[in-house]
Every structure is written in C-alpha cells, then in structure tokens.
XYZ file of N, CA and C in Angstrom:
171
model
N 39.495 92.694 98.267
C 38.681 93.575 99.063
C 37.200 93.328 98.782
N 36.874 93.160 97.529
C 35.484 92.916 97.150
C 34.956 91.633 97.798
N 35.791 90.607 97.853
C 35.381 89.333 98.453
C 35.085 89.488 99.945
N 35.913 90.254 100.655
C 35.689 90.455 102.082
C 34.394 91.225 102.327
N 34.117 92.221 101.510
C 32.879 92.989 101.648
C 31.675 92.088 101.408
N 31.766 91.229 100.411
C 30.667 90.306 100.140
C 30.477 89.314 101.288
N 31.566 88.876 101.900
C 31.473 87.978 103.055
C 30.739 88.660 104.210
N 31.056 89.931 104.445
C 30.405 90.682 105.517
C 28.914 90.850 105.217
N 28.585 91.136 103.968
C 27.177 91.298 103.588
C 26.417 89.995 103.798
N 27.023 88.881 103.442
C 26.367 87.579 103.579
C 26.269 87.112 105.029
N 27.263 87.446 105.844
C 27.263 87.037 107.255
C 27.903 88.144 108.092
N 27.131 89.127 108.556
C 27.679 90.271 109.280
C 28.389 89.938 110.585
N 28.228 88.740 111.098
C 28.862 88.403 112.369
C 30.257 87.802 112.211
N 30.819 87.794 111.008
C 32.144 87.195 110.831
C 33.268 88.088 111.332
N 33.023 89.388 111.417
C 34.070 90.306 111.840
C 34.390 90.204 113.316
N 35.561 90.703 113.672
C 36.001 90.692 115.069
C 35.245 91.777 115.839
N 34.571 91.402 116.932
C 33.861 92.410 117.726
C 34.849 93.320 118.462
N 34.581 94.607 118.421
C 35.442 95.581 119.077
C 34.971 95.823 120.511
N 35.847 96.442 121.314
C 35.547 96.673 122.730
C 35.715 98.152 123.069
N 35.363 98.470 124.284
C 35.527 99.798 124.871
C 34.781 100.859 124.069
N 35.446 101.884 123.585
C 34.798 102.990 122.885
C 34.196 102.609 121.548
N 34.648 101.496 120.983
C 34.139 101.052 119.683
C 33.205 99.850 119.823
N 32.631 99.709 121.006
C 31.721 98.610 121.261
C 30.552 98.653 120.288
N 30.016 97.512 119.946
C 28.915 97.314 119.007
C 29.343 97.525 117.556
N 30.650 97.584 117.311
C 31.144 97.595 115.936
C 31.998 96.350 115.742
N 32.231 96.021 114.505
C 33.074 94.881 114.154
C 34.030 95.320 113.066
N 35.075 94.516 112.851
C 35.982 94.825 111.753
C 36.577 93.560 111.163
N 36.886 93.643 109.882
C 37.549 92.552 109.171
C 38.866 93.082 108.631
N 39.821 92.190 108.504
C 41.166 92.527 108.040
C 41.247 92.321 106.542
N 41.624 93.381 105.851
C 41.876 93.338 104.406
C 43.282 93.899 104.236
N 44.294 93.029 104.207
C 45.689 93.485 104.284
C 46.015 94.643 103.348
N 46.684 95.684 103.831
C 47.049 96.023 105.214
C 45.997 96.914 105.894
N 44.770 96.856 105.469
C 43.723 97.725 106.000
C 42.740 96.972 106.887
N 41.912 97.751 107.573
C 40.822 97.209 108.386
C 39.528 97.891 107.927
N 38.483 97.090 107.796
C 37.177 97.607 107.421
C 36.284 97.528 108.647
N 35.859 98.682 109.125
C 35.025 98.759 110.321
C 33.574 98.910 109.913
N 32.682 98.189 110.608
C 31.264 98.258 110.289
C 30.419 97.991 111.517
N 29.150 98.322 111.408
C 28.189 98.122 112.487
C 26.992 97.385 111.913
N 26.477 96.420 112.657
C 25.313 95.654 112.214
C 24.218 95.738 113.265
N 23.053 96.219 112.860
C 21.887 96.301 113.738
C 20.975 95.133 113.407
N 20.954 94.142 114.291
C 20.168 92.920 114.040
C 18.668 93.189 114.003
N 18.195 94.063 114.864
C 16.755 94.322 114.939
C 16.209 94.899 113.640
N 16.954 95.808 113.037
C 16.503 96.421 111.779
C 17.129 95.761 110.554
N 17.998 94.769 110.776
C 18.726 94.100 109.696
C 19.434 95.128 108.819
N 20.210 96.002 109.488
C 20.877 97.119 108.834
C 22.386 96.992 109.002
N 23.109 97.063 107.902
C 24.571 96.975 107.904
C 25.129 98.317 107.456
N 26.002 98.904 108.287
C 26.589 100.208 107.988
C 28.108 100.080 107.986
N 28.729 100.391 106.852
C 30.185 100.401 106.772
C 30.664 101.755 107.286
N 31.567 101.729 108.271
C 31.980 102.952 108.945
C 33.292 103.522 108.426
N 34.304 102.672 108.250
C 35.633 103.210 107.937
C 36.518 102.126 107.326
N 37.402 102.546 106.466
C 38.467 101.704 105.925
C 39.755 102.432 106.258
N 40.583 101.858 107.129
C 41.778 102.555 107.578
C 42.964 101.618 107.641
N 44.143 102.214 107.618
C 45.383 101.454 107.737
C 45.602 101.129 109.210
N 46.115 99.954 109.477
C 46.308 99.488 110.850
C 47.139 100.449 111.680
N 48.153 101.041 111.100
C 49.041 101.950 111.829
C 48.383 103.280 112.171
N 47.269 103.605 111.545
C 46.592 104.881 111.771
C 45.360 104.736 112.651
N 45.321 103.712 113.443
C 44.191 103.428 114.314
C 43.917 104.541 115.270
C-alpha cells in the first residue's frame, strides 16, 4: 500500500480516470481495495479522498 501511495505522489496521473459523477478523480488498485484521489494540476495539489473495498463501491 505504501508503494502505491508513493507512486501516486511521484506521478499523480498514473491512476485510472473516473467518469460520470466521479469525474476529475482517479483511483489506483491496492488489492482488494481502491484508493481514490483528486489532482489539481494548476495548484499542484493532491488530495486523497477514500480507501474502499471494491464490493462497497
């Protein structure tokens, strides 16, 4: 889990871009969980939103 978080910090665009109601957020898979985050390029701001189990989406 720590490695995935560090990967996101180093390159925020590696996560899968979400669509529809979760547009402008991304997520990475950390088995069996998903880490959701938002990256604001203009302010260079990374916000971690949620860590949830895939079945509880």
